[in-house]
JSON list of C-alpha atoms in Angstrom, two decimals:
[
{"chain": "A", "resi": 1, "resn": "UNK", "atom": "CA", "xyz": [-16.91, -11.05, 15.49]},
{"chain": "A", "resi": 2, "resn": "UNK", "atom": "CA", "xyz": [-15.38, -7.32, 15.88]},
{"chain": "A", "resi": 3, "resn": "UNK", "atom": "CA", "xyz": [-13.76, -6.43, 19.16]},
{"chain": "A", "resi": 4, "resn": "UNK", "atom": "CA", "xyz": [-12.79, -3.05, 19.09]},
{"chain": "A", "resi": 5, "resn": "UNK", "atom": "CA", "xyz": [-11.79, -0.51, 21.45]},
{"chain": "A", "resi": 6, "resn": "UNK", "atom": "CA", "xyz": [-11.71, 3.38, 20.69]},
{"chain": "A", "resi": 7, "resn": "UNK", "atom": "CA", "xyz": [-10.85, 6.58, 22.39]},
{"chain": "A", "resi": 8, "resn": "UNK", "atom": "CA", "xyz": [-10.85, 10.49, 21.68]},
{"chain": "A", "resi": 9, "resn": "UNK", "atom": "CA", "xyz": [-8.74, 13.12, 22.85]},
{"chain": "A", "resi": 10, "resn": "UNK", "atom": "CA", "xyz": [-8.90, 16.74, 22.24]},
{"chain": "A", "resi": 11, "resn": "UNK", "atom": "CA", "xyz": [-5.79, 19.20, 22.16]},
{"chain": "A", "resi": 12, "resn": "UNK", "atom": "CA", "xyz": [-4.60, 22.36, 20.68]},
{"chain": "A", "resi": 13, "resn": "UNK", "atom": "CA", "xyz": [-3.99, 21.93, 17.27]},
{"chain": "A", "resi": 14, "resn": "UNK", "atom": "CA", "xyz": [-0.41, 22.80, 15.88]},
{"chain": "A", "resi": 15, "resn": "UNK", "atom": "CA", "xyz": [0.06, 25.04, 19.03]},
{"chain": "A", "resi": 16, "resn": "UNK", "atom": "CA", "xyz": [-2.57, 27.61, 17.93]},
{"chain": "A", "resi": 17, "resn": "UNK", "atom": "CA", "xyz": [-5.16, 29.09, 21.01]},
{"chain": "A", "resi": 18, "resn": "UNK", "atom": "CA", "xyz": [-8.80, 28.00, 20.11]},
{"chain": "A", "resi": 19, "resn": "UNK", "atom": "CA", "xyz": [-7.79, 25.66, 17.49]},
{"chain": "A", "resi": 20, "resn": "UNK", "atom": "CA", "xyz": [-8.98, 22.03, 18.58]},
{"chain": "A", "resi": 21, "resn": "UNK", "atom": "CA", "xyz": [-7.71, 18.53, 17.20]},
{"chain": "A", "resi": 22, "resn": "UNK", "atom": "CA", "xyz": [-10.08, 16.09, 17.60]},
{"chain": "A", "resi": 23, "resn": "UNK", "atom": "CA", "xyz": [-7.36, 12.72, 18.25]},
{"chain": "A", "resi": 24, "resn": "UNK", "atom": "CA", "xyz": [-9.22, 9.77, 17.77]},
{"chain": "A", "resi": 25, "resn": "UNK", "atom": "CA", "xyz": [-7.54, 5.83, 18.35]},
{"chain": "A", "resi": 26, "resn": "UNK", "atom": "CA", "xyz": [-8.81, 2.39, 17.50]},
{"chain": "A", "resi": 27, "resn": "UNK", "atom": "CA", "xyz": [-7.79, -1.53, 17.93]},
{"chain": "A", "resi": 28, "resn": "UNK", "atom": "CA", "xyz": [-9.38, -4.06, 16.06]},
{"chain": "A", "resi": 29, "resn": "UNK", "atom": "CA", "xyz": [-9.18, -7.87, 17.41]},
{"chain": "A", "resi": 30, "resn": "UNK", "atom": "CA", "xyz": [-10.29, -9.79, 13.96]},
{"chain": "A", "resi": 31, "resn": "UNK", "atom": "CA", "xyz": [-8.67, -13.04, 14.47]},
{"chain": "A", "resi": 32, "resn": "UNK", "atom": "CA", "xyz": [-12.19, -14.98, 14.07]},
{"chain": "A", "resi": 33, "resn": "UNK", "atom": "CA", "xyz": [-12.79, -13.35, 11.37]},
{"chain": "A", "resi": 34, "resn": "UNK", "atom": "CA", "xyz": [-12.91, -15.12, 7.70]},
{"chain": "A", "resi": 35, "resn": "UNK", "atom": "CA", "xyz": [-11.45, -13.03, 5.10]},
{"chain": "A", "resi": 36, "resn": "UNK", "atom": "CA", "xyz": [-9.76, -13.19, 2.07]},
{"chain": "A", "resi": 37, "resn": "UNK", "atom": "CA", "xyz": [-9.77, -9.24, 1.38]},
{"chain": "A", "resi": 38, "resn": "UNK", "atom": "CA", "xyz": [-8.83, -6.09, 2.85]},
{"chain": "A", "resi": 39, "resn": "UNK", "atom": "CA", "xyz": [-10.00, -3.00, 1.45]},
{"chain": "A", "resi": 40, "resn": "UNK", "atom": "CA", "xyz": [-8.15, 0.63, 2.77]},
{"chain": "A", "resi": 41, "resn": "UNK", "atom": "CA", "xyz": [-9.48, 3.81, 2.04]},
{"chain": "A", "resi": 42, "resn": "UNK", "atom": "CA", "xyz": [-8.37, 7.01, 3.50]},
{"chain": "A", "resi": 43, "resn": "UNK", "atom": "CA", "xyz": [-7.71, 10.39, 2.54]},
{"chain": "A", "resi": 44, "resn": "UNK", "atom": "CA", "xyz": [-4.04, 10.53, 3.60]},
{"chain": "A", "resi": 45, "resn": "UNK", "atom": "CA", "xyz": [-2.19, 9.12, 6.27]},
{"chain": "A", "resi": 46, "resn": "UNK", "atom": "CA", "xyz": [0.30, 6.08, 6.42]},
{"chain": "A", "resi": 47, "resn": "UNK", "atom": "CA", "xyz": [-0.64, 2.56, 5.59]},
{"chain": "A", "resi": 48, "resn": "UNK", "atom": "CA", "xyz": [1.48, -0.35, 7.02]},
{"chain": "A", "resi": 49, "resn": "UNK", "atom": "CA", "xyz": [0.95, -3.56, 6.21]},
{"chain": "A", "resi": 50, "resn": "UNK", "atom": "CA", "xyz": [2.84, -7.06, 7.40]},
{"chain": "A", "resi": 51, "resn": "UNK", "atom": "CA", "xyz": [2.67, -10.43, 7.20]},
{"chain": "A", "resi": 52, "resn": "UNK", "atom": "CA", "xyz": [1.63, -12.07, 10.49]},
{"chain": "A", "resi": 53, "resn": "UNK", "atom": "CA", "xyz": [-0.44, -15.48, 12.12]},
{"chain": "A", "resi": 54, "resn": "UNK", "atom": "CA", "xyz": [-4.02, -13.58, 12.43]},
{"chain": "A", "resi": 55, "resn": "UNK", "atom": "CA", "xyz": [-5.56, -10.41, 11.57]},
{"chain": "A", "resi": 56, "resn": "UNK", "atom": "CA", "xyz": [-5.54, -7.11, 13.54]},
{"chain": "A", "resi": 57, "resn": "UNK", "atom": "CA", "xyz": [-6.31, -3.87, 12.85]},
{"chain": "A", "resi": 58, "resn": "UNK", "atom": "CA", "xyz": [-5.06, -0.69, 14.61]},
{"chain": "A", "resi": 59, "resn": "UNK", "atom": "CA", "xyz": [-5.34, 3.09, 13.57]},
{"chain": "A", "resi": 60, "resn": "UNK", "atom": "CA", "xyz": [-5.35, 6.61, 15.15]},
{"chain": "A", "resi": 61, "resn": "UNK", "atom": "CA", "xyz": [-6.04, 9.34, 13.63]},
{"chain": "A", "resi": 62, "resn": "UNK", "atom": "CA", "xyz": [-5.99, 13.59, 14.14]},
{"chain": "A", "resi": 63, "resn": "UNK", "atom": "CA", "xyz": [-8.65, 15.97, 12.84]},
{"chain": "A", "resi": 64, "resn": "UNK", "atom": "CA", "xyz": [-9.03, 19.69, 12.81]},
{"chain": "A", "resi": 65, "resn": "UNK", "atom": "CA", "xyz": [-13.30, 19.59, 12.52]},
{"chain": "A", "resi": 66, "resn": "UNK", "atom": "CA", "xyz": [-15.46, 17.20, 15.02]},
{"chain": "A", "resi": 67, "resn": "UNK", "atom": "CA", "xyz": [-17.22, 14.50, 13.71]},
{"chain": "A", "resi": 68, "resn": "UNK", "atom": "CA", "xyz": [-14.30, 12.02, 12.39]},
{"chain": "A", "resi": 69, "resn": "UNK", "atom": "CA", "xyz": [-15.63, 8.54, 12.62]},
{"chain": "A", "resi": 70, "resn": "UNK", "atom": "CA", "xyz": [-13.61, 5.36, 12.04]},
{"chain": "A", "resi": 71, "resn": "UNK", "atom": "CA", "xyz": [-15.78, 2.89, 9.94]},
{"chain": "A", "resi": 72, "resn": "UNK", "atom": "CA", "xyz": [-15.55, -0.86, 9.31]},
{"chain": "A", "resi": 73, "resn": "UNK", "atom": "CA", "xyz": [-17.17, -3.37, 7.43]},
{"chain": "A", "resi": 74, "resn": "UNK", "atom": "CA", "xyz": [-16.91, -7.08, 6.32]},
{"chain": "A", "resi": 75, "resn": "UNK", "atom": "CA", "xyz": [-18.92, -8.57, 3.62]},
{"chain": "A", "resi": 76, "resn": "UNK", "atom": "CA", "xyz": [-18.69, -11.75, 1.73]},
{"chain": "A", "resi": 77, "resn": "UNK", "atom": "CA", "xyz": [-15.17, -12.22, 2.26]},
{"chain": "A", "resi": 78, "resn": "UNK", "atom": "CA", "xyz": [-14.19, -8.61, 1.94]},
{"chain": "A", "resi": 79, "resn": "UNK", "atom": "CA", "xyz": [-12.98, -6.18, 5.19]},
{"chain": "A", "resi": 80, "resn": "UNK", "atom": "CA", "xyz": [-13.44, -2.87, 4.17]},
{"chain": "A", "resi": 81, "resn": "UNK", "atom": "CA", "xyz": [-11.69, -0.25, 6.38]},
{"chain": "A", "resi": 82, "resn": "UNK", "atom": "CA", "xyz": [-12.19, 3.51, 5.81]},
{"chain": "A", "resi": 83, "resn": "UNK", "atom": "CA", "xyz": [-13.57, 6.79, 7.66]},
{"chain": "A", "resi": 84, "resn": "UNK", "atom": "CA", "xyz": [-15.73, 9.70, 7.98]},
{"chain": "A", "resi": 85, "resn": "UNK", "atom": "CA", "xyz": [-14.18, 12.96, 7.89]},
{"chain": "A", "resi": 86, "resn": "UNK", "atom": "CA", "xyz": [-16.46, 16.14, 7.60]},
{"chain": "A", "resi": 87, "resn": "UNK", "atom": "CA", "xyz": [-13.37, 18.07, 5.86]},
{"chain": "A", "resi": 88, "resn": "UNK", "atom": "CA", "xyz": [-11.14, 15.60, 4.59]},
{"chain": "A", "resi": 89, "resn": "UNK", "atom": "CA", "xyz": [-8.07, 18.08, 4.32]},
{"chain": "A", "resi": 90, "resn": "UNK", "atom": "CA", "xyz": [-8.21, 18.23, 8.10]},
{"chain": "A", "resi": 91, "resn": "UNK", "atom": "CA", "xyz": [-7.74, 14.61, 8.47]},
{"chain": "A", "resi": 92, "resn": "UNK", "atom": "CA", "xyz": [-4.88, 11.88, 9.00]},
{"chain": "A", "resi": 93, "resn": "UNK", "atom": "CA", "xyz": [-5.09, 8.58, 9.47]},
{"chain": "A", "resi": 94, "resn": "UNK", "atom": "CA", "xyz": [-2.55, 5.69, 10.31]},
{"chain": "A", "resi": 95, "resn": "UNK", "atom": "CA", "xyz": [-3.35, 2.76, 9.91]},
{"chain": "A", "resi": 96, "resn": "UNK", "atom": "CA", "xyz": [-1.14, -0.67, 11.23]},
{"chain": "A", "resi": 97, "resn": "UNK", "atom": "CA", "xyz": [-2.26, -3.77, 9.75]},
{"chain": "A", "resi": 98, "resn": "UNK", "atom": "CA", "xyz": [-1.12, -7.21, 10.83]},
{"chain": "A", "resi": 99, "resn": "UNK", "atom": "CA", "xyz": [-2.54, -9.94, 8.80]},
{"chain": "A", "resi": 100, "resn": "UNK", "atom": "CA", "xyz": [-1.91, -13.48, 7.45]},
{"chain": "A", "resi": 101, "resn": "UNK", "atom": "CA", "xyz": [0.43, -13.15, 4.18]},
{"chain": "A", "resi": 102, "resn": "UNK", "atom": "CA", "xyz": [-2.19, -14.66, 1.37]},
{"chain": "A", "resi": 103, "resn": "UNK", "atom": "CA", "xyz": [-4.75, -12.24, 1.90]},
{"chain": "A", "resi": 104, "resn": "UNK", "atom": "CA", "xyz": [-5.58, -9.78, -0.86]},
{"chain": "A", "resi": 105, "resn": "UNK", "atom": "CA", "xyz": [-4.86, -6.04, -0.31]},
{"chain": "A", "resi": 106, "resn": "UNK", "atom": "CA", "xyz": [-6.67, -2.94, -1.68]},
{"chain": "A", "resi": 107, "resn": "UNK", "atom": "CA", "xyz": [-5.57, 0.46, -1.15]},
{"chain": "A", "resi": 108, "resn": "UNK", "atom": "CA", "xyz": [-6.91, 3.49, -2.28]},
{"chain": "A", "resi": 109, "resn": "UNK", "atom": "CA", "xyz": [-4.44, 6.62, -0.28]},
{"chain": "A", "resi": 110, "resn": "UNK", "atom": "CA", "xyz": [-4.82, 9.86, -1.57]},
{"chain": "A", "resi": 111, "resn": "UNK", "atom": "CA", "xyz": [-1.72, 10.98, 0.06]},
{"chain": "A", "resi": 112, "resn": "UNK", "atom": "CA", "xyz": [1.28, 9.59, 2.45]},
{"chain": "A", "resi": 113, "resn": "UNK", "atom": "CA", "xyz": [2.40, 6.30, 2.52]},
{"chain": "A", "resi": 114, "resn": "UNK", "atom": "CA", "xyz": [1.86, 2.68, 1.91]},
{"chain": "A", "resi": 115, "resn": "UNK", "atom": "CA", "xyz": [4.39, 0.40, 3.70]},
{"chain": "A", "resi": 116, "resn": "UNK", "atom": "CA", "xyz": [4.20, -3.48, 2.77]},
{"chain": "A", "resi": 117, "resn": "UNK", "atom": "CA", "xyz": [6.34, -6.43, 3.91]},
{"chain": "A", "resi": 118, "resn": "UNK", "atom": "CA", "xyz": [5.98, -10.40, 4.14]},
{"chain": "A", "resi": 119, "resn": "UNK", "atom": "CA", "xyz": [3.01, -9.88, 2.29]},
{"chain": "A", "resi": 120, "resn": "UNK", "atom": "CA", "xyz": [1.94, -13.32, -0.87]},
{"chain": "A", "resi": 121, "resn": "UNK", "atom": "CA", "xyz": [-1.51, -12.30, -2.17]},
{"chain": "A", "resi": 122, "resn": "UNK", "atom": "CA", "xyz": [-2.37, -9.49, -4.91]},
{"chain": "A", "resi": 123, "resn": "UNK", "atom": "CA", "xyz": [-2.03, -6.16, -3.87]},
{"chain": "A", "resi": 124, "resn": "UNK", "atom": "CA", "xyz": [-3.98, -3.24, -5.41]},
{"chain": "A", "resi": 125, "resn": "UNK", "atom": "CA", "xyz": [-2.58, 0.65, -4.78]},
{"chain": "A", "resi": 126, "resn": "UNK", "atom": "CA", "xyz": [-4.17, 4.01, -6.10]},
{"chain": "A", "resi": 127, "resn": "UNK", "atom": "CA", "xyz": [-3.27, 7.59, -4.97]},
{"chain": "A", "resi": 128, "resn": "UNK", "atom": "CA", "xyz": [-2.43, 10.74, -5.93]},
{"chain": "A", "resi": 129, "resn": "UNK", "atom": "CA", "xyz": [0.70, 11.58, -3.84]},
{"chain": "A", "resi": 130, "resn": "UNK", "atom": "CA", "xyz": [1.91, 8.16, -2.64]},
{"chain": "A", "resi": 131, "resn": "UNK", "atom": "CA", "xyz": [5.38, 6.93, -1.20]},
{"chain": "A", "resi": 132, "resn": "UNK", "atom": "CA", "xyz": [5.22, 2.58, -1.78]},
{"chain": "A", "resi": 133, "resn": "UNK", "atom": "CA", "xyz": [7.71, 0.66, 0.06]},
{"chain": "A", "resi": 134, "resn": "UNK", "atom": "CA", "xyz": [7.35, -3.14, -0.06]},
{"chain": "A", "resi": 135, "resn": "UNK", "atom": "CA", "xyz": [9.97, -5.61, 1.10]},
{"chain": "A", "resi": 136, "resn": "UNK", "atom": "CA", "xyz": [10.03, -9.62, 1.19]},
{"chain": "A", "resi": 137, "resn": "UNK", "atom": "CA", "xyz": [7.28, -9.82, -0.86]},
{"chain": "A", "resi": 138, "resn": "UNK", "atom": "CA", "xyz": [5.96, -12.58, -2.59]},
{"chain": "A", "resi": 139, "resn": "UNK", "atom": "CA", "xyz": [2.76, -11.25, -4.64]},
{"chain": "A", "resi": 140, "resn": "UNK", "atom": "CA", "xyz": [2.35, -13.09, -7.86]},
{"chain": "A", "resi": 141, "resn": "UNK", "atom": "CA", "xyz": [-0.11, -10.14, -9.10]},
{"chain": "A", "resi": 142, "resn": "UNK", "atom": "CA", "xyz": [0.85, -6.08, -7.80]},
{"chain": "A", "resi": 143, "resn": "UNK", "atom": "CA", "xyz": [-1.28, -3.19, -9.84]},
{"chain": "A", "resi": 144, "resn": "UNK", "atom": "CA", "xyz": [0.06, 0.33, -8.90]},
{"chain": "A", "resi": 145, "resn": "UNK", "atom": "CA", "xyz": [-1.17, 3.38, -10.32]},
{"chain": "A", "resi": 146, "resn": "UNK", "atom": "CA", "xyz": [0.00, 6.61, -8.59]},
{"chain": "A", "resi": 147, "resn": "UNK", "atom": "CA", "xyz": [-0.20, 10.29, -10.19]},
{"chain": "A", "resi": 148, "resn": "UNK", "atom": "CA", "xyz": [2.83, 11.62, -8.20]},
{"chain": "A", "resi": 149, "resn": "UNK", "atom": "CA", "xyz": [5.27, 9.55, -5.92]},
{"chain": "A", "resi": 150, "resn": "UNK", "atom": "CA", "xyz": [7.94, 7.32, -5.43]},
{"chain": "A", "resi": 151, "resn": "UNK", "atom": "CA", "xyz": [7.76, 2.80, -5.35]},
{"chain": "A", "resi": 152, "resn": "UNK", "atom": "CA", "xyz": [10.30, 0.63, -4.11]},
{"chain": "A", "resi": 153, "resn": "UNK", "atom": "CA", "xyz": [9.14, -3.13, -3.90]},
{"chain": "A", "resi": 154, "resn": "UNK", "atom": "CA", "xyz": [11.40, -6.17, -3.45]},
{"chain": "A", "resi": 155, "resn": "UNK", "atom": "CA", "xyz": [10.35, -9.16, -4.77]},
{"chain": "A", "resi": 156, "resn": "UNK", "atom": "CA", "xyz": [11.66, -12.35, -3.64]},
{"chain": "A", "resi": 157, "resn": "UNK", "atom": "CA", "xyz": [8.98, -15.04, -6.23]},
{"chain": "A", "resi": 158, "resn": "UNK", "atom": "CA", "xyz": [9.15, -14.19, -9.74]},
{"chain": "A", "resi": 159, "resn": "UNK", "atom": "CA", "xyz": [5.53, -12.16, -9.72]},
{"chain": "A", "resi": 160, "resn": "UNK", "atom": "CA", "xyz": [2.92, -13.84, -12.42]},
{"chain": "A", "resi": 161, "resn": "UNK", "atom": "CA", "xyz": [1.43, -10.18, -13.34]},
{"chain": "A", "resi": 162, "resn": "UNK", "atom": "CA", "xyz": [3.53, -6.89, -12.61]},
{"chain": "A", "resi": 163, "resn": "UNK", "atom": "CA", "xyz": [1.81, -3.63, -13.45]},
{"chain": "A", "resi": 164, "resn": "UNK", "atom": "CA", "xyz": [2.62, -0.37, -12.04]},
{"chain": "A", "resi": 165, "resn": "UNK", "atom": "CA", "xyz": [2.02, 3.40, -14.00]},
{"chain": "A", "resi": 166, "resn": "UNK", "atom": "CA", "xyz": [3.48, 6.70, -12.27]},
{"chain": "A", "resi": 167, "resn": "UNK", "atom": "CA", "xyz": [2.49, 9.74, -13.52]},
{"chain": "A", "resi": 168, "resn": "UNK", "atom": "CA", "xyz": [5.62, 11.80, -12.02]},
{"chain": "A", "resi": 169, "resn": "UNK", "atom": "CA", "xyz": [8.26, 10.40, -9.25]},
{"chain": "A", "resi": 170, "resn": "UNK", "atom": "CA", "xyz": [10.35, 7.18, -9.72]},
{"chain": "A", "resi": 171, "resn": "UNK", "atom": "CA", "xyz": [9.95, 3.67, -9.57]},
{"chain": "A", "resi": 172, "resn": "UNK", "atom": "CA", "xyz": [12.30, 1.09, -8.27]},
{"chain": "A", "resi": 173, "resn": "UNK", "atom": "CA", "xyz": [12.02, -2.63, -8.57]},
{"chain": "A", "resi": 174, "resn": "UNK", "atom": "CA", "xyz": [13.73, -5.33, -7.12]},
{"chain": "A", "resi": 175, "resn": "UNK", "atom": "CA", "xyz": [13.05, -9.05, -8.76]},
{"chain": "A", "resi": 176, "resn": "UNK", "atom": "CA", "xyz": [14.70, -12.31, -9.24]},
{"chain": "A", "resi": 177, "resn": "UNK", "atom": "CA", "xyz": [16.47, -12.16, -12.36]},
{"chain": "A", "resi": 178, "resn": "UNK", "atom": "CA", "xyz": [15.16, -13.73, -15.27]},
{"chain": "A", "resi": 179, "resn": "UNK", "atom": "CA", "xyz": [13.00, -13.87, -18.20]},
{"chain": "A", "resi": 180, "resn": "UNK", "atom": "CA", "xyz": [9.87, -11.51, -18.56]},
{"chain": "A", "resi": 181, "resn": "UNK", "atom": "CA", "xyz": [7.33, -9.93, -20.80]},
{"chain": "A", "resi": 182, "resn": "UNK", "atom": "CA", "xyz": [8.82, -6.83, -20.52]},
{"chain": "A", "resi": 183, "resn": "UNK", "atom": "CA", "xyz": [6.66, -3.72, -20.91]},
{"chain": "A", "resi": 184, "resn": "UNK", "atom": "CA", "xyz": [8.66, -0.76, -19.17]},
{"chain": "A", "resi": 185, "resn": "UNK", "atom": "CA", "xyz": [9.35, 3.06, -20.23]},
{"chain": "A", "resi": 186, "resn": "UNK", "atom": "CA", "xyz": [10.38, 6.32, -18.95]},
{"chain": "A", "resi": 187, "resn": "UNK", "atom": "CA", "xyz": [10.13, 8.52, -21.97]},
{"chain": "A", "resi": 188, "resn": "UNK", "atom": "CA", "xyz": [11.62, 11.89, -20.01]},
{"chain": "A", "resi": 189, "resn": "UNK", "atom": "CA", "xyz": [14.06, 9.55, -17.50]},
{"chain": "A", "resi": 190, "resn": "UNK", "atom": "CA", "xyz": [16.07, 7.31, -16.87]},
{"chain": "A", "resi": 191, "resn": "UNK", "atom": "CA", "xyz": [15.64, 3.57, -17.88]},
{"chain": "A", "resi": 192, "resn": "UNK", "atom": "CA", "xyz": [17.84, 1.24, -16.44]},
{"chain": "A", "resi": 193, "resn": "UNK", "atom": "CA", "xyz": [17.42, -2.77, -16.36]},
{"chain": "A", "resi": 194, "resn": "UNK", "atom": "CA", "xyz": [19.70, -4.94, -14.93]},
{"chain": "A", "resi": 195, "resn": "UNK", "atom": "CA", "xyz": [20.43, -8.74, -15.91]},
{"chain": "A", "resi": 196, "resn": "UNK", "atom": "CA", "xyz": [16.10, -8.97, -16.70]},
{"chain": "A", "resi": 197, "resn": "UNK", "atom": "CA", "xyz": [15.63, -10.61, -20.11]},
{"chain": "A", "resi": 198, "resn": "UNK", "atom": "CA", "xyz": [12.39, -9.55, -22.57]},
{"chain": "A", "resi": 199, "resn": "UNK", "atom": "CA", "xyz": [11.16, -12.47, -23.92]},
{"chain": "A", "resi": 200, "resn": "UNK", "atom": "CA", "xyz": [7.06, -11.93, -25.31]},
{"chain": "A", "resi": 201, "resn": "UNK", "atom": "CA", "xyz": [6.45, -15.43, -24.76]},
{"chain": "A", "resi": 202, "resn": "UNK", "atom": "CA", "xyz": [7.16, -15.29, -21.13]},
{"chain": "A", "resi": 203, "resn": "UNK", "atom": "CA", "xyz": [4.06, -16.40, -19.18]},
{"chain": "A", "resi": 204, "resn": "UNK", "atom": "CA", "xyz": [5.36, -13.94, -16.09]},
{"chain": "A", "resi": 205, "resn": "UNK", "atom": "CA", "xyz": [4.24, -9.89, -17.18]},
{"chain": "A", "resi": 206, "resn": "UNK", "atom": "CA", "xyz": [6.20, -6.71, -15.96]},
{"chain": "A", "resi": 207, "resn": "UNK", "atom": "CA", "xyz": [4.75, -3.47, -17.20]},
{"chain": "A", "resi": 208, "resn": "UNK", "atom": "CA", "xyz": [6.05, -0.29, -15.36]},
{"chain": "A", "resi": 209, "resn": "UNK", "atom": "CA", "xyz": [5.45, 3.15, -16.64]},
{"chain": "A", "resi": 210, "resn": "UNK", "atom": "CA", "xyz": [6.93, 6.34, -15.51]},
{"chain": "A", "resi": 211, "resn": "UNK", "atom": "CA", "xyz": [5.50, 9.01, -17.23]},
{"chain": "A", "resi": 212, "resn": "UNK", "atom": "CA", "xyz": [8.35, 11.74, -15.85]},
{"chain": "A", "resi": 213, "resn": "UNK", "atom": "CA", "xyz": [10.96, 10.37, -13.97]},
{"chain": "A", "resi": 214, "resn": "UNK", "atom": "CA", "xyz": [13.08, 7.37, -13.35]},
{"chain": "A", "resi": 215, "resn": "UNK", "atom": "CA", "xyz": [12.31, 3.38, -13.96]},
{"chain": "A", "resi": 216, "resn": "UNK", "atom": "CA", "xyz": [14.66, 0.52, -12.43]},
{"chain": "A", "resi": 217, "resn": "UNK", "atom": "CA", "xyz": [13.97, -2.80, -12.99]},
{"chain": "A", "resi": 218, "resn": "UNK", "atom": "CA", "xyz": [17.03, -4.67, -11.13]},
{"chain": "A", "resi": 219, "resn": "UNK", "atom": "CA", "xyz": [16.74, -8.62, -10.92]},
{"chain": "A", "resi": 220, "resn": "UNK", "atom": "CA", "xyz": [18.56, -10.17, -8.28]},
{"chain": "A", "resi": 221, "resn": "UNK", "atom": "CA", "xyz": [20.65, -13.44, -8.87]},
{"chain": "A", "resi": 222, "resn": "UNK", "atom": "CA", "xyz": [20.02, -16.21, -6.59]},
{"chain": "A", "resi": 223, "resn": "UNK", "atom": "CA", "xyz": [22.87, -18.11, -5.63]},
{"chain": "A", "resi": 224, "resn": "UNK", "atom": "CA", "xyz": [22.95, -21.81, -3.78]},
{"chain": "A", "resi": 225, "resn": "UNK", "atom": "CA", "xyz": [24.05, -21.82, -0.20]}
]
């Protein structure tokens, strides 16, 4: 069952005389809801997403045309959160998710950002102009694919499936250090890895592709307390 609560203001937009924004807020109790999925899409805005005992949902978002409409929907396992916006330049969302750590995540952002943290199942991103942040992470399976933007993910597990392709920006990556199928470039940047070992018979795959722009792969050596 959905319990949600929404409200709508409307103010001057940017400080301009005539010009309305159309400020539009919603909570999402979804803690009896069965999931395994979340599905985001918006048209730009902020993302955050963190690990937590139940699943809620909050976002607000501001408009410069009437008509924005939050939308939700679950189906066979899968939420699916995304919106209506009459003139989708107009519009930003954010959206704050708190939900248990082994649920998958899916977001499509065509601009802003995508914050992550605590989080254990896959997680899917696509954008144009993203900044990716993810810390404490324990995904064994991250896809990325961003045609402008910066990622910065630290892994604490060794992920199972690593594969991430920016078309311009940089890339940062923070893993435990070891042994990997390594698949990485930066043909006009920087490469840099740091005490990660290519081995093509490793059953744990990191591909990371930065078409223009900087790669790091650095893996972090655990020591016993």
């Amino acid at each position: 069952m959905f319990r949600a609560a929404r409200w709508m203001v409307l103010g001057a937009l940017g400080g301009m005389t005539g010009c309305q924004v159309q400020v539009s807020q919603e909570v999402l109790d979804l803690s009896g809801l069965d999931v395994t999925r979340l599905d985001v899409s918006s048209v730009s805005g902020a993302v955050t997403v963190t690990a937590g005992e139940t699943l809620a949902v909050e976002r607000s978002a501001e408009s410069g045309v009437p008509g924005f409409e939050f939308r939700h929907n679950e189906r066979d396992g899968v939420l699916t959160l995304e919106e209506r916006c009459p003139l989708p330049r107009t519009c930003a969302v954010t959206t704050t998710i708190t939900m248990p750590a082994h649920l998958d995540l899916s977001v499509d952002l065509r601009s802003g950002q995508v914050n992550l943290e605590g989080l254990s199942g896959s997680v899917d991103i696509t954008g144009e102009g993203l900044t990716v942040s993810g810390a404490a992470l324990r995904s064994s399976a991250l896809t990325m694919n961003i045609d402008n933007g910066t990622v910065a993910l630290e892994l604490e597990d060794p992920p199972r499936e690593v594969f991430i392709w920016v078309g311009s920006g940089e890339v940062n990556l923070n893993v435990p250090a070891g042994v990997y199928l390594l698949d990485v470039e930066a043909p006009l940047g920087e490469l840099r890895l740091v005490n990660v070992v290519h081995d093509p018979a490793s059953d744990l795959t990191l591909s990371a592709v930065v078409d223009v722009g900087d790669l790091a792969v650095e893996g972090e050596v655990l020591t016993a307390e």
